mmCIF file of C-alpha atoms in Angstrom:
data_model
loop_
_atom_site.group_PDB
_atom_site.id
_atom_site.type_symbol
_atom_site.label_atom_id
_atom_site.label_comp_id
_atom_site.label_asym_id
_atom_site.label_seq_id
_atom_site.Cartn_x
_atom_site.Cartn_y
_atom_site.Cartn_z
ATOM 1 C CA MET A 274 148.709 -61.512 -20.572
ATOM 2 C CA SER A 275 147.228 -63.976 -22.997
ATOM 3 C CA LYS A 276 146.021 -62.469 -26.222
ATOM 4 C CA ASP A 277 142.281 -62.564 -25.668
ATOM 5 C CA PHE A 278 141.509 -59.534 -27.801
ATOM 6 C CA SER A 279 140.410 -59.949 -31.400
ATOM 7 C CA GLU A 280 142.507 -57.121 -32.828
ATOM 8 C CA ASN A 281 145.255 -57.663 -35.351
ATOM 9 C CA TRP A 282 148.362 -55.721 -34.236
ATOM 10 C CA ILE A 283 150.579 -54.130 -36.855
ATOM 11 C CA GLY A 284 154.084 -53.127 -35.858
ATOM 12 C CA PRO A 285 155.503 -51.794 -33.792
ATOM 13 C CA PHE A 286 157.658 -49.600 -35.935
ATOM 14 C CA MET A 287 160.437 -47.397 -34.687
ATOM 15 C CA ILE A 288 159.067 -43.974 -35.591
ATOM 16 C CA LYS A 289 162.253 -43.159 -37.514
ATOM 17 C CA LYS A 290 161.785 -46.212 -39.746
ATOM 18 C CA LEU A 291 158.081 -45.531 -40.168
ATOM 19 C CA LEU A 292 158.826 -41.994 -41.377
ATOM 20 C CA ASP A 293 161.745 -43.151 -43.549
ATOM 21 C CA GLN A 294 159.395 -45.550 -45.368
ATOM 22 C CA SER A 295 156.503 -43.117 -45.722
ATOM 23 C CA THR A 296 157.015 -42.623 -49.467
ATOM 24 C CA ASP A 297 157.223 -46.350 -50.172
ATOM 25 C CA ASP A 298 153.862 -47.654 -51.423
ATOM 26 C CA GLY A 299 154.508 -51.008 -49.742
ATOM 27 C CA TYR A 300 154.911 -49.736 -46.195
ATOM 28 C CA SER A 301 152.282 -50.215 -43.531
ATOM 29 C CA LYS A 302 149.872 -47.406 -42.795
ATOM 30 C CA PRO A 303 147.330 -47.215 -40.015
ATOM 31 C CA PRO A 304 143.766 -48.019 -41.091
ATOM 32 C CA GLU A 305 141.538 -45.092 -41.946
ATOM 33 C CA ALA A 306 139.101 -46.052 -39.189
ATOM 34 C CA GLY A 307 138.539 -48.503 -36.372
ATOM 35 C CA GLY A 308 141.932 -48.704 -34.741
ATOM 36 C CA VAL A 309 143.825 -48.267 -31.489
ATOM 37 C CA TYR A 310 147.460 -47.164 -31.312
ATOM 38 C CA VAL A 311 150.196 -47.607 -28.729
ATOM 39 C CA VAL A 312 153.378 -45.584 -28.379
ATOM 40 C CA SER A 313 156.084 -47.293 -26.361
ATOM 41 C CA ARG A 314 159.701 -46.879 -25.364
ATOM 42 C CA LYS A 315 160.670 -50.396 -26.456
ATOM 43 C CA ASN A 316 159.765 -52.868 -29.157
ATOM 44 C CA TRP A 317 157.274 -55.715 -28.582
ATOM 45 C CA ASP A 318 156.308 -59.027 -30.169
ATOM 46 C CA ASP A 319 152.791 -59.863 -31.415
ATOM 47 C CA PHE A 320 151.027 -57.309 -29.196
ATOM 48 C CA PRO A 321 152.083 -54.708 -26.614
ATOM 49 C CA ASP A 322 152.657 -55.610 -22.984
ATOM 50 C CA SER A 323 154.151 -53.931 -19.928
ATOM 51 C CA LYS A 324 157.720 -54.874 -20.942
ATOM 52 C CA CYS A 325 157.607 -52.452 -23.885
ATOM 53 C CA ILE A 326 157.171 -49.522 -21.463
ATOM 54 C CA PRO A 327 153.860 -48.263 -22.851
ATOM 55 C CA LEU A 328 153.713 -44.492 -22.879
ATOM 56 C CA TYR A 329 150.412 -43.710 -24.560
ATOM 57 C CA VAL A 330 147.318 -45.535 -25.824
ATOM 58 C CA GLY A 331 144.860 -43.741 -28.082
ATOM 59 C CA SER A 332 142.246 -43.865 -30.785
ATOM 60 C CA ASN A 333 139.981 -41.356 -32.435
ATOM 61 C CA THR A 334 136.671 -40.151 -31.126
ATOM 62 C CA GLY A 335 133.400 -41.463 -32.430
ATOM 63 C CA LYS A 336 133.065 -43.499 -35.587
ATOM 64 C CA SER A 337 134.857 -41.038 -37.835
ATOM 65 C CA GLN A 338 137.130 -42.148 -40.642
ATOM 66 C CA ARG A 339 140.010 -40.218 -39.049
ATOM 67 C CA PHE A 340 142.130 -42.869 -37.363
ATOM 68 C CA ARG A 341 145.056 -42.523 -39.789
ATOM 69 C CA THR A 342 144.793 -38.734 -39.568
ATOM 70 C CA ARG A 343 144.707 -39.007 -35.768
ATOM 71 C CA VAL A 344 148.000 -40.911 -35.836
ATOM 72 C CA GLY A 345 149.421 -38.148 -38.040
ATOM 73 C CA ASP A 346 148.232 -35.540 -35.532
ATOM 74 C CA LEU A 347 149.905 -37.530 -32.754
ATOM 75 C CA LEU A 348 153.203 -37.593 -34.644
ATOM 76 C CA ALA A 349 153.102 -33.874 -35.493
ATOM 77 C CA ASP A 350 152.560 -32.935 -31.862
ATOM 78 C CA THR A 351 155.140 -35.472 -30.620
ATOM 79 C CA PHE A 352 157.725 -33.601 -32.695
ATOM 80 C CA GLY A 353 156.633 -30.250 -31.259
ATOM 81 C CA PHE A 354 154.553 -28.929 -34.148
ATOM 82 C CA PHE A 355 151.991 -27.201 -31.929
ATOM 83 C CA GLY A 356 151.603 -23.802 -30.313
ATOM 84 C CA LYS A 357 150.363 -22.394 -27.031
ATOM 85 C CA SER A 358 146.747 -22.589 -28.138
ATOM 86 C CA THR A 359 147.029 -25.026 -31.032
ATOM 87 C CA GLY A 360 147.707 -28.698 -31.415
ATOM 88 C CA HIS A 361 145.797 -31.786 -32.277
ATOM 89 C CA SER A 362 146.771 -34.450 -29.788
ATOM 90 C CA SER A 363 147.128 -34.152 -26.038
ATOM 91 C CA GLY A 364 148.995 -37.465 -26.207
ATOM 92 C CA GLY A 365 151.414 -36.031 -28.744
ATOM 93 C CA ARG A 366 152.094 -33.013 -26.545
ATOM 94 C CA SER A 367 152.618 -35.288 -23.524
ATOM 95 C CA LEU A 368 155.036 -37.415 -25.545
ATOM 96 C CA HIS A 369 156.894 -34.292 -26.712
ATOM 97 C CA TYR A 370 157.445 -33.032 -23.166
ATOM 98 C CA TRP A 371 158.340 -36.529 -21.938
ATOM 99 C CA CYS A 372 160.978 -36.815 -24.671
ATOM 100 C CA ILE A 373 162.485 -33.469 -23.654
ATOM 101 C CA GLU A 374 162.506 -34.366 -19.955
ATOM 102 C CA ASN A 375 164.001 -37.810 -20.595
ATOM 103 C CA GLN A 376 166.371 -36.748 -23.388
ATOM 104 C CA VAL A 377 164.827 -39.227 -25.821
ATOM 105 C CA ASN A 378 164.591 -38.471 -29.519
ATOM 106 C CA PRO A 379 160.964 -39.170 -30.543
ATOM 107 C CA MET A 380 162.368 -40.911 -33.625
ATOM 108 C CA ASN A 381 163.446 -43.709 -31.261
ATOM 109 C CA LEU A 382 159.983 -44.407 -29.852
ATOM 110 C CA TYR A 383 157.829 -47.255 -31.161
ATOM 111 C CA LEU A 384 154.370 -46.993 -32.668
ATOM 112 C CA GLY A 385 151.999 -49.818 -33.458
ATOM 113 C CA TRP A 386 148.270 -50.111 -34.023
ATOM 114 C CA ALA A 387 145.490 -52.613 -33.835
ATOM 115 C CA GLU A 388 143.239 -53.118 -36.828
ATOM 116 C CA ASN A 389 139.847 -54.740 -37.133
ATOM 117 C CA CYS A 390 138.633 -53.589 -33.750
ATOM 118 C CA GLU A 391 135.055 -54.701 -33.242
ATOM 119 C CA CYS A 392 134.536 -51.527 -31.239
ATOM 120 C CA GLN A 393 137.476 -49.138 -31.187
ATOM 121 C CA ARG A 394 136.283 -47.439 -27.997
ATOM 122 C CA CYS A 395 136.023 -50.753 -26.114
ATOM 123 C CA SER A 396 139.425 -51.826 -27.495
ATOM 124 C CA GLU A 397 141.044 -48.579 -26.424
ATOM 125 C CA ILE A 398 139.643 -48.983 -22.906
ATOM 126 C CA LYS A 399 140.811 -52.623 -22.697
ATOM 127 C CA TRP A 400 144.343 -51.776 -23.833
ATOM 128 C CA TYR A 401 144.486 -48.710 -21.600
ATOM 129 C CA GLN A 402 143.540 -50.888 -18.610
ATOM 130 C CA GLU A 403 145.890 -53.693 -19.644
ATOM 131 C CA LEU A 404 148.936 -51.509 -20.322
ATOM 132 C CA ASN A 405 148.473 -48.656 -17.838
ATOM 133 C CA PRO A 406 150.424 -46.233 -20.063
ATOM 134 C CA SER A 407 152.381 -43.621 -18.139
ATOM 135 C CA LEU A 408 151.437 -40.552 -20.206
ATOM 136 C CA ASN A 409 147.674 -40.901 -20.619
ATOM 137 C CA LYS A 410 146.401 -38.066 -18.436
ATOM 138 C CA VAL A 411 142.739 -38.978 -18.785
ATOM 139 C CA LYS A 412 141.155 -42.416 -18.849
ATOM 140 C CA PRO A 413 139.409 -43.013 -22.199
ATOM 141 C CA PRO A 414 135.662 -42.401 -22.001
ATOM 142 C CA TRP A 415 133.405 -45.419 -21.711
ATOM 143 C CA CYS A 416 131.761 -46.755 -24.823
ATOM 144 C CA LYS A 417 128.263 -45.305 -25.187
ATOM 145 C CA ILE A 418 127.097 -48.420 -27.022
ATOM 146 C CA HIS A 419 128.552 -51.204 -24.885
ATOM 147 C CA GLY A 420 128.864 -49.424 -21.530
#
């Protein structure tokens, strides 16, 4: 794939390293809004591709300022911090069960995000289609603005 998307990709970070650096003011944090994230089995260069074994692509709904919080929800659920009727991220729950089934510590997964998305919904759809992540159970909804 040639990089024909306008997003600026940050990462990926091994989740263990991302969490280890969470109290360091200089570490990268997802933007508060307008982003798309990818969780993968392997590292990637510049932007994610099929070689990184993409597991999940996500964003947040609407134009809320919750993208960073959404990534936090994803991480909490990936580590099993949800109940039978609680949880924040279907992707996080899918990742949790995948890690159990495949005997992979979630600390060893990779997480990266795109910033400066012109339209986060359109970007999520493009990356979902490009990467065909194995754990997305539902295709992201179409953008109501751009169709």
